Short mmCIF file of C-alpha atoms in Angstrom, two decimals:
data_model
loop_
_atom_site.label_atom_id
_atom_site.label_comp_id
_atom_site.label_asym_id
_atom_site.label_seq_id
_atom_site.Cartn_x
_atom_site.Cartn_y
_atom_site.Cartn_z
CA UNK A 1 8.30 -1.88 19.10
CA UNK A 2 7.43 1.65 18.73
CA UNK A 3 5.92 3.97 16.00
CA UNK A 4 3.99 6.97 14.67
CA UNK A 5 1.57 6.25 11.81
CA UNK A 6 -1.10 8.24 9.64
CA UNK A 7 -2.84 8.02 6.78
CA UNK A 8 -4.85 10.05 4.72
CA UNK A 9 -7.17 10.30 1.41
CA UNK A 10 -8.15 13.06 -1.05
CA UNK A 11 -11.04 11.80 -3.57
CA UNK A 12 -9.70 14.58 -5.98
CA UNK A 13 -11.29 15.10 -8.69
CA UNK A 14 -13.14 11.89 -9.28
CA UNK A 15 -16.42 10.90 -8.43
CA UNK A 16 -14.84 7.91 -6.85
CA UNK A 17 -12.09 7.10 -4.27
CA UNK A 18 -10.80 3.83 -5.59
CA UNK A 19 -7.54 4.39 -2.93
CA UNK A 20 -7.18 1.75 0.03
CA UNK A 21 -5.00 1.64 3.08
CA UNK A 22 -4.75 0.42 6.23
CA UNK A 23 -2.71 -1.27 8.78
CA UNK A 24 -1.95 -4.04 11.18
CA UNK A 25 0.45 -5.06 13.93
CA UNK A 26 1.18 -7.79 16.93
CA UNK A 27 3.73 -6.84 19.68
CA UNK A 28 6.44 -7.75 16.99
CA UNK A 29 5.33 -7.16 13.59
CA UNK A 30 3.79 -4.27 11.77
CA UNK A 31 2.24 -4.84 8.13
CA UNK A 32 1.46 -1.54 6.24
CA UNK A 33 -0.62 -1.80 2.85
CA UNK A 34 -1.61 0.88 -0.21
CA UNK A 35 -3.65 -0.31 -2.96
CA UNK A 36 -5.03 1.99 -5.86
CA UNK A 37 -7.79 0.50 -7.54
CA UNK A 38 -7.27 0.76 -11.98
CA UNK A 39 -9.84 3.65 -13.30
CA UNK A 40 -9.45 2.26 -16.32
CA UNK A 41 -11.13 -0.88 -15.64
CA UNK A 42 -14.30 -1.75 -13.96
CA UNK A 43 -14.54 -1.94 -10.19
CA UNK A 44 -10.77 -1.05 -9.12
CA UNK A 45 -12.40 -0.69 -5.64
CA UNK A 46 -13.04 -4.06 -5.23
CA UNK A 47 -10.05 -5.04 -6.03
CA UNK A 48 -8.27 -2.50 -3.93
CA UNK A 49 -10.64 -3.37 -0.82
CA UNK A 50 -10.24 -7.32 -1.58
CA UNK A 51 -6.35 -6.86 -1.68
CA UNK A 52 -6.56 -5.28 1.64
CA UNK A 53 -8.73 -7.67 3.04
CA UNK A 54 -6.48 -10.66 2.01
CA UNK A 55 -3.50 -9.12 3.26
CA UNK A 56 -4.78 -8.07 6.75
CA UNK A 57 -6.28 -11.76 7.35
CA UNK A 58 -2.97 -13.30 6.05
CA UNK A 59 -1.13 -11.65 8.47
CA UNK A 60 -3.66 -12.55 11.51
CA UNK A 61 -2.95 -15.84 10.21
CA UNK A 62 1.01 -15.86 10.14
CA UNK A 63 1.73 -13.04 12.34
CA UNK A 64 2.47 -14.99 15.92
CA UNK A 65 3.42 -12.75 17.12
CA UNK A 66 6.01 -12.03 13.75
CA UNK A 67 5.84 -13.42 10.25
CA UNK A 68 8.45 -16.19 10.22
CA UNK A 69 9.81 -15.79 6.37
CA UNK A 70 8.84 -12.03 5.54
CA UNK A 71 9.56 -12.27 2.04
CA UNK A 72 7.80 -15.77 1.30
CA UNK A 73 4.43 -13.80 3.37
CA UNK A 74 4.88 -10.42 1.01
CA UNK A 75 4.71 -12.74 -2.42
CA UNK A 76 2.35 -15.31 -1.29
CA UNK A 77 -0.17 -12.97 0.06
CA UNK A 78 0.16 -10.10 -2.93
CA UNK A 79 -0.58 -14.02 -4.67
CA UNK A 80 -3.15 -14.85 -2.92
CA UNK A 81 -4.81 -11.43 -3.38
CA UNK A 82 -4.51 -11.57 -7.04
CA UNK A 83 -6.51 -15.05 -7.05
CA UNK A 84 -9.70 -13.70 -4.79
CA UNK A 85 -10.09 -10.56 -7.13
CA UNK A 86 -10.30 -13.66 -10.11
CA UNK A 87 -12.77 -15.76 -7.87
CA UNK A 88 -14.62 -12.95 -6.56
CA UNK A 89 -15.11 -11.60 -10.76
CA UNK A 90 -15.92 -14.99 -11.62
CA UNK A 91 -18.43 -15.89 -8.70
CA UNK A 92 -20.26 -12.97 -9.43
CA UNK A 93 -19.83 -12.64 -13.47
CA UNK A 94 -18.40 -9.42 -13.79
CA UNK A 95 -17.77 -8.86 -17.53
CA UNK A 96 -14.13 -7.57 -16.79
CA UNK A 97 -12.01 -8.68 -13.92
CA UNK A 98 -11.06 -5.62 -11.79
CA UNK A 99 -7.49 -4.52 -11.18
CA UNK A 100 -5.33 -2.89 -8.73
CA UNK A 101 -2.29 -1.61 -8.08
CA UNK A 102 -0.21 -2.40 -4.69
CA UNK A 103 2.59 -1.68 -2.28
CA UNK A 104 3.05 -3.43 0.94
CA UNK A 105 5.58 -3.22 3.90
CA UNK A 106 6.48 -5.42 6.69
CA UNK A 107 8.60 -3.94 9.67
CA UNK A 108 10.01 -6.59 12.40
CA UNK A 109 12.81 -7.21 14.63
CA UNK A 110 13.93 -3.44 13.44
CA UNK A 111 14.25 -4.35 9.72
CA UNK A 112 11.75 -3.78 7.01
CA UNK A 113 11.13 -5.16 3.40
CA UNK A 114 8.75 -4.44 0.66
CA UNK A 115 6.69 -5.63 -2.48
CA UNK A 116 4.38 -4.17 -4.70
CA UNK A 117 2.92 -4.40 -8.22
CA UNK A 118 2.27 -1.49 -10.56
CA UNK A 119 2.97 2.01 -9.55
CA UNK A 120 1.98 2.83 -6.12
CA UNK A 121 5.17 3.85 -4.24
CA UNK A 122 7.48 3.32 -1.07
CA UNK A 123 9.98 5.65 0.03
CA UNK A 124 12.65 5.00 2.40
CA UNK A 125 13.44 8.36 3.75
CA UNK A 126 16.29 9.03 6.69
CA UNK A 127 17.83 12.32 7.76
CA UNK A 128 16.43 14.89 3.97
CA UNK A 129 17.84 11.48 1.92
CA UNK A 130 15.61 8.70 0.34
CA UNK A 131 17.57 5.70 1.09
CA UNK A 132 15.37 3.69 -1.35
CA UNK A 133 12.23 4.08 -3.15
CA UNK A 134 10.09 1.46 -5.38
CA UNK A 135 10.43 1.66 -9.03
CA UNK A 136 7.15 1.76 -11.12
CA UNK A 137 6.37 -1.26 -13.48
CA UNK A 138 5.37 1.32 -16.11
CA UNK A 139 6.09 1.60 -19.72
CA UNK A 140 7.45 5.26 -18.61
CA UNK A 141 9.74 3.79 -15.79
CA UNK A 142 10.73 1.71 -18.60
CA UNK A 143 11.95 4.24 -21.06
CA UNK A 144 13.33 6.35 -18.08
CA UNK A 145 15.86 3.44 -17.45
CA UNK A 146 17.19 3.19 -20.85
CA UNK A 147 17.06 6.88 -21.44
CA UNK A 148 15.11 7.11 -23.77
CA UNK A 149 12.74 9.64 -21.81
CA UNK A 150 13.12 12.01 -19.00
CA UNK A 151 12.53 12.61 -15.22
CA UNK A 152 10.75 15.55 -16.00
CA UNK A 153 8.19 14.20 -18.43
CA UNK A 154 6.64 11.67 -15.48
CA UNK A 155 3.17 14.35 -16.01
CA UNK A 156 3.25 15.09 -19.27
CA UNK A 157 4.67 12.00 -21.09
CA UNK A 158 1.51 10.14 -23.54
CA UNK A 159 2.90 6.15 -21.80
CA UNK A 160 2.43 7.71 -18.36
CA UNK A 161 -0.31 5.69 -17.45
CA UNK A 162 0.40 2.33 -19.14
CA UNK A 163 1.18 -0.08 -16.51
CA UNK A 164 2.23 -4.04 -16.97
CA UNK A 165 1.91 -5.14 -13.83
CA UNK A 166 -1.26 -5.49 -11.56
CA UNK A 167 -3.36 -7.70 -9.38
CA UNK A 168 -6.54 -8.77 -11.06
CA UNK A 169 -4.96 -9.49 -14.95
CA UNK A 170 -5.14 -11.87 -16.68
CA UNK A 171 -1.92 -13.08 -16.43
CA UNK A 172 0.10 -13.85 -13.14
CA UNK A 173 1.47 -10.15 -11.68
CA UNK A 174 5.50 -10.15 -11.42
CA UNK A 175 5.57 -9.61 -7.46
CA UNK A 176 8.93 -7.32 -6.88
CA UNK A 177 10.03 -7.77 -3.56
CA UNK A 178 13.09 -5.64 -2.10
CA UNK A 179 16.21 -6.73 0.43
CA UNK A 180 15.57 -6.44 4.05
CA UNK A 181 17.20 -3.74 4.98
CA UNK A 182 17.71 -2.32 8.66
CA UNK A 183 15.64 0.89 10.23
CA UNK A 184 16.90 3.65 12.71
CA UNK A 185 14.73 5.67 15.16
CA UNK A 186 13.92 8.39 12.82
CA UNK A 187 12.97 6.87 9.72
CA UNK A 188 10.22 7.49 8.10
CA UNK A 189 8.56 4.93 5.35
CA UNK A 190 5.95 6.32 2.96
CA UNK A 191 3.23 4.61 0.76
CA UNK A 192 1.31 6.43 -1.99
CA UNK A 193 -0.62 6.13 -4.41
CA UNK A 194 0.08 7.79 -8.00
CA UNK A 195 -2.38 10.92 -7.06
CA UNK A 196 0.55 11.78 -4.85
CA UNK A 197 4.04 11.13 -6.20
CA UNK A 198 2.83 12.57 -9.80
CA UNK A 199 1.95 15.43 -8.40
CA UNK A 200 5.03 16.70 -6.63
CA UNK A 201 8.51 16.33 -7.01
CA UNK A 202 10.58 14.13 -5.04
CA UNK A 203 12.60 16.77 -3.29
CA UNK A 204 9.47 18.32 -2.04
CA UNK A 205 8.24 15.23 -0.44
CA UNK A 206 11.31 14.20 0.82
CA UNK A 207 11.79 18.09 2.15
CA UNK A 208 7.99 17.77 4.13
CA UNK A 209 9.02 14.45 5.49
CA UNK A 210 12.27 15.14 6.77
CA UNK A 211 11.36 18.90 8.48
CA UNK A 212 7.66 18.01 9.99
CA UNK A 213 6.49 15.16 11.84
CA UNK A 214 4.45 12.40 9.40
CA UNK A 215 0.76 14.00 11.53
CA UNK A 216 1.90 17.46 9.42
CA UNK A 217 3.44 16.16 6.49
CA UNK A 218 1.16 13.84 5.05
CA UNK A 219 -2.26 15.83 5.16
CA UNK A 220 0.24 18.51 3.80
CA UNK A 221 1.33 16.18 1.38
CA UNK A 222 -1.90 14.94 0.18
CA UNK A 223 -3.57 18.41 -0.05
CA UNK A 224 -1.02 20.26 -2.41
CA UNK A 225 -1.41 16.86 -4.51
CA UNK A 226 -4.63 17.57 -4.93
CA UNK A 227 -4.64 21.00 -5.17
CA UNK A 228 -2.28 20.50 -7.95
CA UNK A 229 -4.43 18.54 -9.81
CA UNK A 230 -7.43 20.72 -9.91
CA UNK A 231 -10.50 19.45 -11.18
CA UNK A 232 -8.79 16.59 -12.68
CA UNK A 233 -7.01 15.63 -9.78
CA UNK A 234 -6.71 11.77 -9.42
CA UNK A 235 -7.59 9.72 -6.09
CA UNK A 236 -4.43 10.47 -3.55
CA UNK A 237 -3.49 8.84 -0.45
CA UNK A 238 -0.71 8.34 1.53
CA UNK A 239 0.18 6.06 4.69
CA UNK A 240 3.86 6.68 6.88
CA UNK A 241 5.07 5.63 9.84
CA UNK A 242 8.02 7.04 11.60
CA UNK A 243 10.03 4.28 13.28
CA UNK A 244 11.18 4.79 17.10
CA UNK A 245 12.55 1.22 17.27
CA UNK A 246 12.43 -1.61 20.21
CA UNK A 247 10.23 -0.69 22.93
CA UNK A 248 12.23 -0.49 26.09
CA UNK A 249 10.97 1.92 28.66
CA UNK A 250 7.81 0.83 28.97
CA UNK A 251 6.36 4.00 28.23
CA UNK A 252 5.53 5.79 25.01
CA UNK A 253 5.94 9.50 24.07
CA UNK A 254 2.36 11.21 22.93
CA UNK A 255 0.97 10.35 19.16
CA UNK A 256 3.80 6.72 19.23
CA UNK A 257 2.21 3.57 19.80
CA UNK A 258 3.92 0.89 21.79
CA UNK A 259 3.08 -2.61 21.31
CA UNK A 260 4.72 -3.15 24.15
CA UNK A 261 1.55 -4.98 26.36
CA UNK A 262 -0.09 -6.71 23.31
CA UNK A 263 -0.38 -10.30 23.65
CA UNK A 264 1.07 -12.87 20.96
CA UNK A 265 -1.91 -13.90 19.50
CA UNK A 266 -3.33 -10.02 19.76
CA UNK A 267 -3.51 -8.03 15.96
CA UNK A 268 -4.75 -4.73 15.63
CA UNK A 269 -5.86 -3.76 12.28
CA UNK A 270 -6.72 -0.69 10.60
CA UNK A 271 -8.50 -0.47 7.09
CA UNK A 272 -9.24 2.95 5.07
CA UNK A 273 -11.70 3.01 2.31
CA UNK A 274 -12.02 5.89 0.28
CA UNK A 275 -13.92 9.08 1.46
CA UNK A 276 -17.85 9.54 0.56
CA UNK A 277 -18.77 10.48 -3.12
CA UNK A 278 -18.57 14.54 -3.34
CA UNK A 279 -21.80 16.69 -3.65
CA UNK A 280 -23.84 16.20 -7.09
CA UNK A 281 -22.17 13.10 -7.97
CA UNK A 282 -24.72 9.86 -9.20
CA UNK A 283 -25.52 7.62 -6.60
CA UNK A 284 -24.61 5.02 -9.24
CA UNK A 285 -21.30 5.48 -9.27
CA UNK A 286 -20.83 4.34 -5.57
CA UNK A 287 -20.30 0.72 -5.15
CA UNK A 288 -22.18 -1.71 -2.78
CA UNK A 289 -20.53 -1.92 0.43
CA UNK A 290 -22.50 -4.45 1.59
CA UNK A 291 -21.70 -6.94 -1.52
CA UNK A 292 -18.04 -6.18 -0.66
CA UNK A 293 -18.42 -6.99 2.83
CA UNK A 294 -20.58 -10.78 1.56
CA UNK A 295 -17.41 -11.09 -0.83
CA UNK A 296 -14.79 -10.76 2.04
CA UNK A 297 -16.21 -13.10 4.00
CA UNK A 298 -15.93 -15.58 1.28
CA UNK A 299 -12.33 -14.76 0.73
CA UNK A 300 -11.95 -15.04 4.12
CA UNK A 301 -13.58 -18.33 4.18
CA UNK A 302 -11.68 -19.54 1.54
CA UNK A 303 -8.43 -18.16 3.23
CA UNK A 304 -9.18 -20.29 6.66
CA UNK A 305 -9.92 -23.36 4.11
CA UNK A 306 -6.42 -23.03 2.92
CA UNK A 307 -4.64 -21.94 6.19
CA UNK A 308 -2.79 -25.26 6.73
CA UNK A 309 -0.93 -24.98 3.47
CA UNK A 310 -0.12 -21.56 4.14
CA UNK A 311 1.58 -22.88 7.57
#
């Protein structure tokens, strides 16, 4: 298979990126993952980093070289994820579990299909149209529905922010998980984070993926997000790929990687934490990357421990 990819992240205003991304593939399978970390609760970027941990070992587990049920991997993994952020608040006593919101793609055998939790965003963009988009588990998105408030007060409405579903609560999350549906050369799919989509209106993100290539559109993207914002801009990152379909020639066109000449058992991974903390900000507020990096390799302990029943 073929595709473009890139990713980028704006810490905003904040004096923390709590954003993660990243990606991984085999020769037949691509997994794509967003997860904003909840600024309203302690530590959303260990949750967000765990979450993208999970996912990315799941699929080096599954992924041989596809995921055989896509849909059972997208709910037991977004699961699975939920549990380590529990044992990983527990093991180390944390007085509040941490929480994140997630999207998360999986592209095979030229079809895709989705899940996510909360409000970070897909959109399924072909040819200036958005073929399908995830809906927010929001109070807002709620109201929207029933019409009971509008489109237009997404910024400015006081419920914007109350969410209902998360990984890392204390109840179960409701994992929403979309139809496969089938991709064309051409297509682009996006994941965001709230930072972005809040920011701009749909046309215009639809417009800068449809008329540039995803290298110029997302940085574009992400910067008049943040601009935007100001001072008070949130944490914004994006991830797209633009799909070129089966991999025939032999030979890929510059920026589009082939996975042509990976072995089965081969997975590439990419992960993204968020960018440094800006100038004059406490030292304080960073978290400890290496007590992340002792807590994933519990999870991923844990994971291997359990790999049989995940078979």
């Amino acid at each position: 298979m073929q595709f473009s990819v890139y990713q980028q992240t704006h810490i905003g205003g904040r004096k923390l990126n709590q954003d993660r991304m990243g990606y991984s593939f085999t020769r037949d399978a691509l997994l794509l993952v967003l997860a904003d970390g909840m600024g309203g609760h302690a530590a959303g970027e260990v949750a967000a980093t765990i979450t993208l941990q999970t996912l990315s070992m799941m699929f080096r587990m599954q992924a041989r070289p596809y995921v055989k049920k896509p849909e059972r991997f997208l709910e037991d993994a977004l699961e699975q994820a939920h549990w380590d952020i529990l044992a990983y608040a527990n093991a180390h006593q944390m007085p509040e579990t941490p929480r994140t919101t997630v999207v998360a793609c999986l592209v095979q055998h030229n079809c895709a299909v989705w899940a996510h939790c909360g409000d970070s965003r897909l959109y399924w963009v072909r040819r200036n149209q958005v073929l399908a988009r995830t809906r927010d588990h929001s109070h807002l998105e709620y109201l929207i529905e029933r019409g009971r408030a509008r489109e237009s007060e997404r910024n400015t409405h006081p419920d914007r922010n109350k969410l209902y579903n998360c990984l890392g609560a204390g109840q179960a999350p409701k994992i929403e998980i979309s139809r496969q549906v089938t991709l064309e050369p051409g297509d682009t799919l996006l994941l965001c984070s709230d930072g972005l989509w809040s920011m701009l209106p749909e046309t215009e993100i639809v417009h800068r993926l449809s008329t540039s290539t995803i290298v110029q559109a997302v940085p574009d993207l992400v910067s008049m997000a943040a601009a935007i914002g100001g001072a008070r801009a949130d944490n914004t990152t994006a991830l797209a790929i633009t799909w070129q379909g089966a991999d025939t020639t032999g030979s890929s066109p510059p920026g589009v990687i082939s996975t042509r000449m990976l072995l089965d058992d081969e997975v590439s991974s990419t992960i993204v934490a968020g960018q440094p903390l800006p100038p004059g900000a406490e030292a304080a507020d960073a978290f400890d990357e290496d007590a992340i990096e002792r807590a994933i390799a519990e999870i991923r302990e844990a994971i291997e421990k359990s790999s049989q029943l995940l078979k």
